[in-house]
PDB file of C-alpha atoms in Angstrom:
ATOM      1  CA  MET D 111     -10.252 -29.883  23.968  1.00 74.00           C
ATOM      2  CA  PRO D 112     -11.397 -28.131  26.918  1.00 81.00           C
ATOM      3  CA  LYS D 113      -8.578 -27.601  28.465  1.00 91.00           C
ATOM      4  CA  LEU D 114      -6.491 -25.936  25.937  1.00 94.00           C
ATOM      5  CA  ARG D 115      -5.180 -22.517  26.916  1.00 95.00           C
ATOM      6  CA  ALA D 116      -2.623 -21.496  23.962  1.00 96.00           C
ATOM      7  CA  THR D 117      -1.800 -22.154  20.576  1.00 94.00           C
ATOM      8  CA  SER D 118       1.105 -20.576  18.731  1.00 92.00           C
ATOM      9  CA  THR D 119       2.270 -20.306  15.011  1.00 90.00           C
ATOM     10  CA  ILE D 120       5.535 -20.349  13.562  1.00 85.00           C
ATOM     11  CA  SER D 121       3.888 -18.162  11.153  1.00 81.00           C
ATOM     12  CA  VAL D 122       4.224 -13.974  10.887  1.00 80.00           C
ATOM     13  CA  GLY D 123       0.146 -14.126  10.481  1.00 84.00           C
ATOM     14  CA  TYR D 124      -2.623 -15.441  12.344  1.00 87.00           C
ATOM     15  CA  ASP D 125      -5.377 -15.589   9.222  1.00 89.00           C
ATOM     16  CA  ASN D 126      -5.655 -19.076   9.186  1.00 90.00           C
ATOM     17  CA  PHE D 127      -6.492 -18.883  12.611  1.00 93.00           C
ATOM     18  CA  ASP D 128     -10.755 -18.501  13.949  1.00 94.00           C
ATOM     19  CA  VAL D 129     -10.012 -15.350  16.140  1.00 94.00           C
ATOM     20  CA  ASP D 130     -13.476 -15.250  17.372  1.00 96.00           C
ATOM     21  CA  ALA D 131     -13.704 -19.006  18.587  1.00 94.00           C
ATOM     22  CA  LEU D 132     -10.338 -18.628  20.559  1.00 94.00           C
ATOM     23  CA  ASN D 133     -10.715 -15.183  21.843  1.00 95.00           C
ATOM     24  CA  ALA D 134     -14.634 -16.773  23.374  1.00 94.00           C
ATOM     25  CA  ARG D 135     -12.695 -19.907  24.740  1.00 94.00           C
ATOM     26  CA  LYS D 136     -10.328 -17.397  26.501  1.00 94.00           C
ATOM     27  CA  VAL D 137      -7.382 -19.467  24.285  1.00 96.00           C
ATOM     28  CA  LEU D 138      -4.215 -17.296  23.674  1.00 96.00           C
ATOM     29  CA  LEU D 139      -2.985 -16.619  20.327  1.00 95.00           C
ATOM     30  CA  MET D 140       0.756 -16.113  19.718  1.00 94.00           C
ATOM     31  CA  HIS D 141       2.477 -15.677  16.522  1.00 89.00           C
ATOM     32  CA  THR D 142       6.153 -14.624  15.451  1.00 88.00           C
ATOM     33  CA  PRO D 143       5.521 -11.131  13.395  1.00 86.00           C
ATOM     34  CA  THR D 144       9.149  -9.782  13.125  1.00 88.00           C
ATOM     35  CA  VAL D 145      10.978 -13.568  12.881  1.00 87.00           C
ATOM     36  CA  LEU D 146      11.346 -13.105   9.310  1.00 90.00           C
ATOM     37  CA  THR D 147      11.591  -9.106   8.692  1.00 94.00           C
ATOM     38  CA  GLU D 148      15.184  -9.021   8.186  1.00 96.00           C
ATOM     39  CA  THR D 149      15.539 -12.213   6.317  1.00 95.00           C
ATOM     40  CA  VAL D 150      12.753 -11.170   3.809  1.00 95.00           C
ATOM     41  CA  ALA D 151      14.402  -7.780   3.264  1.00 98.00           C
ATOM     42  CA  ASP D 152      18.035  -9.591   2.115  1.00 98.00           C
ATOM     43  CA  THR D 153      16.201 -12.224  -0.037  1.00 98.00           C
ATOM     44  CA  VAL D 154      14.057  -9.112  -2.116  1.00 98.00           C
ATOM     45  CA  MET D 155      16.998  -7.061  -1.791  1.00 98.00           C
ATOM     46  CA  ALA D 156      18.837  -9.993  -3.241  1.00 98.00           C
ATOM     47  CA  LEU D 157      16.268 -10.237  -6.056  1.00 98.00           C
ATOM     48  CA  VAL D 158      16.581  -6.578  -6.990  1.00 98.00           C
ATOM     49  CA  LEU D 159      20.132  -7.237  -7.754  1.00 98.00           C
ATOM     50  CA  SER D 160      20.089 -10.109  -9.793  1.00 98.00           C
ATOM     51  CA  THR D 161      17.412  -8.659 -11.900  1.00 97.00           C
ATOM     52  CA  ALA D 162      19.285  -5.761 -12.555  1.00 97.00           C
ATOM     53  CA  ARG D 163      22.397  -7.674 -12.744  1.00 95.00           C
ATOM     54  CA  ARG D 164      20.757 -10.372 -14.694  1.00 95.00           C
ATOM     55  CA  VAL D 165      22.645 -12.888 -12.974  1.00 95.00           C
ATOM     56  CA  VAL D 166      20.803 -15.908 -13.588  1.00 96.00           C
ATOM     57  CA  GLU D 167      20.729 -15.603 -17.692  1.00 94.00           C
ATOM     58  CA  VAL D 168      24.423 -14.584 -17.855  1.00 92.00           C
ATOM     59  CA  ALA D 169      24.916 -17.569 -15.396  1.00 93.00           C
ATOM     60  CA  ASN D 170      22.702 -19.861 -18.021  1.00 95.00           C
ATOM     61  CA  ARG D 171      24.734 -17.421 -20.694  1.00 92.00           C
ATOM     62  CA  VAL D 172      28.367 -18.767 -19.080  1.00 91.00           C
ATOM     63  CA  LYS D 173      27.351 -22.514 -18.551  1.00 94.00           C
ATOM     64  CA  ALA D 174      26.178 -22.559 -22.668  1.00 94.00           C
ATOM     65  CA  GLY D 175      29.637 -21.541 -23.824  1.00 91.00           C
ATOM     66  CA  GLU D 176      28.875 -17.879 -24.735  1.00 88.00           C
ATOM     67  CA  TRP D 177      31.707 -16.380 -22.653  1.00 86.00           C
ATOM     68  CA  THR D 178      35.390 -16.348 -24.501  1.00 80.00           C
ATOM     69  CA  LYS D 179      37.311 -14.262 -24.003  1.00 79.00           C
ATOM     70  CA  SER D 180      35.848 -10.598 -23.201  1.00 81.00           C
ATOM     71  CA  ILE D 181      32.235  -9.722 -22.205  1.00 80.00           C
ATOM     72  CA  GLY D 182      30.134  -6.585 -23.658  1.00 81.00           C
ATOM     73  CA  PRO D 183      27.862  -4.413 -22.147  1.00 84.00           C
ATOM     74  CA  ASP D 184      25.113  -6.538 -22.829  1.00 82.00           C
ATOM     75  CA  TRP D 185      26.181  -8.545 -19.986  1.00 86.00           C
ATOM     76  CA  PHE D 186      26.536  -6.017 -17.748  1.00 89.00           C
ATOM     77  CA  GLY D 187      23.025  -5.489 -16.677  1.00 93.00           C
ATOM     78  CA  ASN D 188      21.754  -1.938 -15.142  1.00 95.00           C
ATOM     79  CA  ASP D 189      23.023  -0.269 -11.957  1.00 96.00           C
ATOM     80  CA  VAL D 190      20.936   0.230  -8.690  1.00 97.00           C
ATOM     81  CA  HIS D 191      23.126   2.869  -7.243  1.00 97.00           C
ATOM     82  CA  HIS D 192      20.706   5.701  -7.175  1.00 97.00           C
ATOM     83  CA  LYS D 193      18.197   4.479  -8.924  1.00 97.00           C
ATOM     84  CA  THR D 194      14.736   4.689  -7.833  1.00 97.00           C
ATOM     85  CA  LEU D 195      13.114   1.977  -5.474  1.00 97.00           C
ATOM     86  CA  GLY D 196       9.386   1.817  -5.266  1.00 97.00           C
ATOM     87  CA  ILE D 197       8.233   0.193  -1.954  1.00 96.00           C
ATOM     88  CA  VAL D 198       4.497  -1.203  -2.102  1.00 95.00           C
ATOM     89  CA  GLY D 199       3.675  -1.371   1.582  1.00 92.00           C
ATOM     90  CA  MET D 200       5.788   0.315   4.331  1.00 93.00           C
ATOM     91  CA  GLY D 201       5.433  -1.882   6.920  1.00 91.00           C
ATOM     92  CA  ARG D 202       8.516  -3.855   8.901  1.00 92.00           C
ATOM     93  CA  ILE D 203       9.748  -5.585   5.668  1.00 94.00           C
ATOM     94  CA  GLY D 204       9.054  -2.572   3.769  1.00 95.00           C
ATOM     95  CA  MET D 205      10.866  -0.383   5.942  1.00 94.00           C
ATOM     96  CA  ALA D 206      13.728  -3.031   6.291  1.00 96.00           C
ATOM     97  CA  LEU D 207      13.999  -3.347   2.609  1.00 97.00           C
ATOM     98  CA  ALA D 208      14.164   0.724   2.050  1.00 96.00           C
ATOM     99  CA  GLN D 209      16.763   1.154   4.470  1.00 96.00           C
ATOM    100  CA  ARG D 210      18.572  -1.617   2.490  1.00 98.00           C
ATOM    101  CA  ALA D 211      18.072   0.275  -0.622  1.00 98.00           C
ATOM    102  CA  HIS D 212      18.777   3.710   0.708  1.00 97.00           C
ATOM    103  CA  ALA D 213      22.022   2.801   2.984  1.00 96.00           C
ATOM    104  CA  GLY D 214      23.427   0.707   0.901  1.00 97.00           C
ATOM    105  CA  PHE D 215      22.663   1.605  -2.502  1.00 98.00           C
ATOM    106  CA  GLY D 216      22.302   5.756  -2.087  1.00 98.00           C
ATOM    107  CA  MET D 217      18.118   4.783  -3.563  1.00 97.00           C
ATOM    108  CA  PRO D 218      15.604   7.191  -2.909  1.00 97.00           C
ATOM    109  CA  ILE D 219      12.358   5.675  -2.249  1.00 95.00           C
ATOM    110  CA  LEU D 220       9.130   5.717  -3.183  1.00 95.00           C
ATOM    111  CA  TYR D 221       6.576   4.045  -1.556  1.00 93.00           C
ATOM    112  CA  ASN D 222       3.145   3.132  -0.644  1.00 92.00           C
ATOM    113  CA  ALA D 223       1.649   2.481   2.759  1.00 89.00           C
ATOM    114  CA  ARG D 224      -2.202   2.810   4.703  1.00 86.00           C
ATOM    115  CA  ARG D 225      -0.358   5.940   6.511  1.00 81.00           C
ATOM    116  CA  GLN D 226       2.126   8.604   6.225  1.00 79.00           C
ATOM    117  CA  HIS D 227       5.753   7.643   7.791  1.00 74.00           C
ATOM    118  CA  PRO D 228       7.044  10.652   9.158  1.00 69.00           C
ATOM    119  CA  PRO D 229       9.946  12.472   7.858  1.00 64.00           C
ATOM    120  CA  GLY D 230      13.541  10.607   9.510  1.00 56.00           C
ATOM    121  CA  ARG D 231      11.671   7.431  10.172  1.00 54.00           C
ATOM    122  CA  GLY D 232      14.330   4.431  10.427  1.00 48.00           C
ATOM    123  CA  ALA D 233      17.443   4.692   8.498  1.00 43.00           C
ATOM    124  CA  LEU D 234      15.656   7.110   6.063  1.00 54.00           C
TER     125      LEU D 234
END
């Protein structure tokens, strides 16, 4: 493809591309690094809540007919408000998740990242 001037991917990363070869041929490589940031953070927060509240387990128990007249504490799961959330990697997605957890549920955030973020970055 000697006339190729640019290539693009709808993915966040570009590690499946031979960047050195593209650069040598002066072919522009484009990607979409922020396209899924909010979507992934929403999904992770939903999974945190679903796990804490045992949503799938309780739904299966309801389908199995175990819910008769009332439910006991074994159905409630765990609160997430004011619980500490640990995040490995505080890039765009980690920061978006931290903002949701902290602002929405008052969760203190502990994180590990390549570099320390300054206090007050974002909504934290």
